[in-house]
XYZ file of C-alpha atoms in Angstrom:
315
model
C -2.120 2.189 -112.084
C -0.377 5.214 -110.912
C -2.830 7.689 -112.142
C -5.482 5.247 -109.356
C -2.342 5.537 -106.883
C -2.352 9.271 -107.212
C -6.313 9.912 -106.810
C -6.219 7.991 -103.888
C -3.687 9.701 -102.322
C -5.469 13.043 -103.205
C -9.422 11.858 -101.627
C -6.539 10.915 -98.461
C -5.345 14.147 -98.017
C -8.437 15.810 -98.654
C -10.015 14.008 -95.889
C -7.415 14.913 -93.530
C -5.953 11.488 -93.271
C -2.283 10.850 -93.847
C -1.259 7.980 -96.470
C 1.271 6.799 -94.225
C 0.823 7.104 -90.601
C 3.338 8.052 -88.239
C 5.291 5.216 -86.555
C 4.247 4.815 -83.174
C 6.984 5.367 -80.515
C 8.381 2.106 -78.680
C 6.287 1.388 -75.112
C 10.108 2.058 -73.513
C 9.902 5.603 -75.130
C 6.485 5.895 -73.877
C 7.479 5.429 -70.351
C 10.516 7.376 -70.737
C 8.105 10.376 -72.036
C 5.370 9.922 -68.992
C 8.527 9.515 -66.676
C 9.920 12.943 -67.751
C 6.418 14.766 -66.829
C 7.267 13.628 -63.043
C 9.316 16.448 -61.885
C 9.506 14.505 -58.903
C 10.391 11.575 -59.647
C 12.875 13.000 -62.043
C 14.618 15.234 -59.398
C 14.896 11.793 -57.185
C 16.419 10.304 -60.224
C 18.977 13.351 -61.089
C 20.031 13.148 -56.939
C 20.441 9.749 -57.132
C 22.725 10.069 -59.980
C 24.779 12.507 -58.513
C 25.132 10.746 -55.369
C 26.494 7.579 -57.104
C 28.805 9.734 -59.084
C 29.998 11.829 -55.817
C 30.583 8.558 -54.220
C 32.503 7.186 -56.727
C 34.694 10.548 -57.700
C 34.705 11.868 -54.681
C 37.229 10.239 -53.004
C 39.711 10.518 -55.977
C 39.857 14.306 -55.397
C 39.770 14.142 -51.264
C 43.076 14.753 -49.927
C 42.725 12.410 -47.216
C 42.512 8.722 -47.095
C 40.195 5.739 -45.860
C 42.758 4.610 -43.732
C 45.064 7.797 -42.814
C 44.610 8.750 -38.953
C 46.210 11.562 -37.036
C 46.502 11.628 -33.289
C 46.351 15.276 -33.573
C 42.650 15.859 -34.556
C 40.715 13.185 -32.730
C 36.763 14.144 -32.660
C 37.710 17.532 -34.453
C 34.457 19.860 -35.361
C 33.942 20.551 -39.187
C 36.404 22.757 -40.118
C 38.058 24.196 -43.611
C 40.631 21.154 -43.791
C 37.748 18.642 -42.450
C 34.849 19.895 -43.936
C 32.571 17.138 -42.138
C 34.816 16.914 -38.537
C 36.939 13.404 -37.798
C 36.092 10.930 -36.131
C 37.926 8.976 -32.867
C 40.897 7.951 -34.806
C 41.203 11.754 -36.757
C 40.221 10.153 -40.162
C 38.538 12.183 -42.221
C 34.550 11.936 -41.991
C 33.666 13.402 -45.709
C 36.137 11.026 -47.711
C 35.119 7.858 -45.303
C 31.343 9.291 -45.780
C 32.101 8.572 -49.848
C 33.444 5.276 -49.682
C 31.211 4.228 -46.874
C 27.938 5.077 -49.829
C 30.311 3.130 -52.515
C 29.692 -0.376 -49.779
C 26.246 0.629 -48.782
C 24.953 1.618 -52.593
C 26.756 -1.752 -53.936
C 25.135 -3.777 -51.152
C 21.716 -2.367 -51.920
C 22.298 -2.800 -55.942
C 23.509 -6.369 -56.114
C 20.865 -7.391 -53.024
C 18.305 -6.396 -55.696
C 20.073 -7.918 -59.043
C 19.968 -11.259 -56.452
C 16.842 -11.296 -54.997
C 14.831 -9.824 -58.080
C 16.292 -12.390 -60.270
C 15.511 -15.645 -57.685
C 11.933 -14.256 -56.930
C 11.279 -13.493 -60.488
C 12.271 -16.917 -61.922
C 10.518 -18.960 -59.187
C 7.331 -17.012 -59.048
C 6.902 -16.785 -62.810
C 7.796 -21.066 -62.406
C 5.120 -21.493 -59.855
C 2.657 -19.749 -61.272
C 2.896 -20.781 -64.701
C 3.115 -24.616 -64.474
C 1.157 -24.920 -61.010
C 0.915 -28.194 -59.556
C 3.109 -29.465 -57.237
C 5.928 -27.265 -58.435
C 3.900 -24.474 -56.597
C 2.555 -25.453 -53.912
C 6.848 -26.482 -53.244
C 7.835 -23.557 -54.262
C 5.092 -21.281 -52.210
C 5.194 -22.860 -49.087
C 8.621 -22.068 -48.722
C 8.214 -18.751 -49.371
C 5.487 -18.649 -47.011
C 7.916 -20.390 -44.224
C 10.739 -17.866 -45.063
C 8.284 -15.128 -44.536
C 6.686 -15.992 -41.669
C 10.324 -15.964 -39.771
C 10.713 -12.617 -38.426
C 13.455 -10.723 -41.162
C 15.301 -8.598 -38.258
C 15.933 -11.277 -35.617
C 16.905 -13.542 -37.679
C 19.323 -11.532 -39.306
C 20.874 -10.997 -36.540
C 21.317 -14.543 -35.722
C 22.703 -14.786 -38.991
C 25.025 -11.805 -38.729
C 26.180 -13.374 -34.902
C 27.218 -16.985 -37.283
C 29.045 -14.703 -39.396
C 31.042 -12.800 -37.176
C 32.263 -16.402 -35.354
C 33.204 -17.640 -38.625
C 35.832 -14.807 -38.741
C 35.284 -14.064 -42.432
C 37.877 -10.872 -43.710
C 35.877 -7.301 -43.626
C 35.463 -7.280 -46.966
C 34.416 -11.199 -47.894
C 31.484 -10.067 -44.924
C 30.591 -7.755 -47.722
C 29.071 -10.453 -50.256
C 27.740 -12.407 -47.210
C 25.988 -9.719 -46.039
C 24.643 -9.720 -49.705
C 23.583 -13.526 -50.307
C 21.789 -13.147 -46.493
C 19.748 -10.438 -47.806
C 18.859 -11.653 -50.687
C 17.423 -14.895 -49.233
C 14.974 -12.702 -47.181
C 14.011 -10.867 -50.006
C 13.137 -12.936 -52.852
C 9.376 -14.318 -51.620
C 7.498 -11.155 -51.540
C 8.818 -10.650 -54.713
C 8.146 -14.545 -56.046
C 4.639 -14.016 -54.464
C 3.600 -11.308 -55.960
C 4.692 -12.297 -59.689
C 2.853 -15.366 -59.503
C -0.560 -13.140 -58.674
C 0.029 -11.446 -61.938
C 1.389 -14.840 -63.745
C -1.577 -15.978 -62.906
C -4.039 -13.547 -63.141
C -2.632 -12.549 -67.188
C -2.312 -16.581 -68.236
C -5.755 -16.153 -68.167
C -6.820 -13.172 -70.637
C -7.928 -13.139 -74.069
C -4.173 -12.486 -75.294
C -2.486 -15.447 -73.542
C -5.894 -17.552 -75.190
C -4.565 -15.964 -78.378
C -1.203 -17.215 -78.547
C -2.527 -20.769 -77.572
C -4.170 -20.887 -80.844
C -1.843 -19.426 -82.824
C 0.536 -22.480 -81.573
C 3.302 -20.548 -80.160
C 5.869 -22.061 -77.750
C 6.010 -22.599 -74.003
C 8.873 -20.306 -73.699
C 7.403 -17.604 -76.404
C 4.336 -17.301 -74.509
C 6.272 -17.085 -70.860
C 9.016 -14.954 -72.220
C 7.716 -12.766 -74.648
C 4.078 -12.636 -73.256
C 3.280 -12.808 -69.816
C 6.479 -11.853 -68.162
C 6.598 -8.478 -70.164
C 3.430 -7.733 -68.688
C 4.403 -7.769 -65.474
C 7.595 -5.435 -65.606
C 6.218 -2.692 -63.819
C 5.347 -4.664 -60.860
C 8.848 -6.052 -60.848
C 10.444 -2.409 -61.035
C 8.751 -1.158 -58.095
C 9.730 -4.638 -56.314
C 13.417 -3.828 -57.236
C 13.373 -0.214 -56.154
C 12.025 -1.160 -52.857
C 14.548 -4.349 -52.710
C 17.214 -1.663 -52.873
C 15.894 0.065 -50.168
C 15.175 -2.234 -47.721
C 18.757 -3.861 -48.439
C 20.295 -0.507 -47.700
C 18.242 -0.123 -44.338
C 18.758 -3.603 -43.265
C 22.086 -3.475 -43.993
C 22.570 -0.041 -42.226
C 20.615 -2.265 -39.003
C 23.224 -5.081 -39.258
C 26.129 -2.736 -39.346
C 25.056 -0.306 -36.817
C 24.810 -3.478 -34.216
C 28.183 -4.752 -35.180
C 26.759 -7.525 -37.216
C 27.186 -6.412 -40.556
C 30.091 -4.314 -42.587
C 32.394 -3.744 -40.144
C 35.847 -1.442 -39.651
C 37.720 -1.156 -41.799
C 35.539 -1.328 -44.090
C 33.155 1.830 -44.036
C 29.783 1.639 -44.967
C 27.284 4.687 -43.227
C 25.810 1.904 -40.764
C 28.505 1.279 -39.038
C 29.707 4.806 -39.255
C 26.598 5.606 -37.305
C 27.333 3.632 -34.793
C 29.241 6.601 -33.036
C 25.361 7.293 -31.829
C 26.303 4.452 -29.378
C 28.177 6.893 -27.442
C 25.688 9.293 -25.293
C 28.592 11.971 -25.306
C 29.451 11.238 -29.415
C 25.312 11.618 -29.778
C 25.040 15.020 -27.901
C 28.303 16.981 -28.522
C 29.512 15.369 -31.619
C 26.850 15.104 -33.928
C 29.120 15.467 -37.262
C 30.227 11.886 -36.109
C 26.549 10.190 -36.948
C 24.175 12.965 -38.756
C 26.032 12.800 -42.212
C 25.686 9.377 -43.096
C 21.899 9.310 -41.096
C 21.092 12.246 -43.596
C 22.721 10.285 -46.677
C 20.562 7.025 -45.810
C 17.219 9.029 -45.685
C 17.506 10.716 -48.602
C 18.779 7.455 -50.689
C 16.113 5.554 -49.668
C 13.167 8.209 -49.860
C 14.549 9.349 -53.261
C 14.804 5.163 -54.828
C 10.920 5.196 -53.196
C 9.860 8.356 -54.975
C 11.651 7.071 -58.102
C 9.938 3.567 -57.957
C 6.678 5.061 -57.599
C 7.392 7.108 -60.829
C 8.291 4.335 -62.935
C 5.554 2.521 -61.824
C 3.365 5.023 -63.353
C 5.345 5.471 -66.189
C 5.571 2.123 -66.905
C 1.855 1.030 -66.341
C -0.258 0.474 -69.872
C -3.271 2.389 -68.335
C -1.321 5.244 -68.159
C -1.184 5.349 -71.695
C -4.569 7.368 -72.119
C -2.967 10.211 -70.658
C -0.224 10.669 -73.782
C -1.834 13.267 -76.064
């Protein structure tokens, strides 16, 4: 017996084939490794991560607070004690710039936890039991997207502000509205896939192996359609951040006290603020176009990295 055992292993390595081959690395460490080849997308991700952390930090160490105003240094240029100017009540521009990112970041982030999670669920629904359960669920999706998304969020943020809710309960509203414009592209386009995979030879497979309902939703076909959902959720962020920057900027949104860099740029209002004080709007102008460019390079990159035919390319 082991004397067989032994010649075997000896023709094996002879032939140049191992007797035990090497563990193959998870499909998350496989994405991880094709996401690290991105430079780009990697230098979006490090800048993203430092501009959470600055946000979050930043104001710990900043000498001056949210709410502290001085009559003395209204509309001040950037100086060493203001290193981003004041604004029209002297408050400090850099710390409100970091805790204006905090409400604008969080707004984008739970938008996307919101929406991603209703479209998800109802478009995997729809598309996997069919029927009358989605046509219902599809045609109001269709009817919420058909309604224009900025017009009617401004009706929405007009109801708001007559409801006089507190500055920062408008916070989660401004969230839930969102997130009700967001979920159908989302729900739409999981269904496509739902679809499209229920019918391949793997999702045949686990029919006649006899595996559950849920085992084949959960643990077959909605796997499969992760990387469509990350680059879904990347973009939900974005367009939350945008849209809420809109709503704010018009008054409709996030407003004072509560910063958030929409309605901070809504010194641009002002023809004088736009021409001769530009440290008023540009900073948190700058800070939304490089969030939301950086969260659209990144989603592209995990896309990539998380699609199975990229997998050919690992050596």
């Amino acid at each position: 017996m082991l004397n067989s055992l032994f010649s075997t292993q000896r023709r094996l390595r002879k032939a140049g084939i191992p007797a035990l081959a090497q563990a193959a690395p998870s499909p998350w460490r496989q994405a991880w490794q094709r996401l690290k080849r991105n430079r780009l997308a990697m230098l979006c991700l490090a800048l993203l991560a430092v501009m959470a952390l600055w946000c979050v930090l930043g104001p710990l160490w900043s000498p001056w607070r949210n709410d502290a105003t001085d009559a003395l240094m209204i509309n001040k240029a950037p100086s060493a004690a203001h290193w981003l100017g004041t604004d029209f009540l002297g408050r400090d521009i850099y710390t409100r710039l970091l805790l204006a990112g905090r409400i604008s970041l969080i707004v984008g982030l739970l938008t996307m936890l919101l929406s991603v999670t209703l479209g998800y669920l109802l478009g995997a629904l729809s598309g996997y039991v069919g029927g009358v359960t989605d046509k219902l669920i599809m045609r109001f999706a269709d009817l919420v997207m058909t309604i224009p998304s900025l017009p009617l969020l401004i009706v929405m943020g007009a109801m708001l502000s007559e409801l006089d809710f507190s500055a920062d309960a408008r916070v989660y509203m401004v969230i839930i509205m969102l997130s009700l414009l967001e979920w159908p592209k989302l729900a739409r386009l999981v269904r496509g896939q739902i679809l499209s995979l229920r019918e391949r030879d793997f999702m045949q497979a686990t029919k006649v192996l006899g595996l559950s309902a849920r085992r084949r939703l959960f643990g077959h076909l909605l796997p499969n359609t992760v990387p469509i959902l990350v680059v879904m959720a990347t973009m939900a962020v974005a367009n939350a951040i945008l849209s809420e920057s809109a709503l704010s900027y018009l008054g409709l949104g996030v407003v004072p006290p509560t910063p958030s860099w929409g309605n901070m740029m809504d010194a641009a209002n002002s023809l004088i603020d736009f021409q001769r004080r530009p440290w008023l709007w540009m900073p948190p102008g700058v800070a939304i176009l490089l969030t939301v460019i950086a969260i659209n390079v990144l989603g592209d990159g995990l896309r990539d990295a998380l699609d199975p035919k990229m997998q050919r390319r690992i050596k």
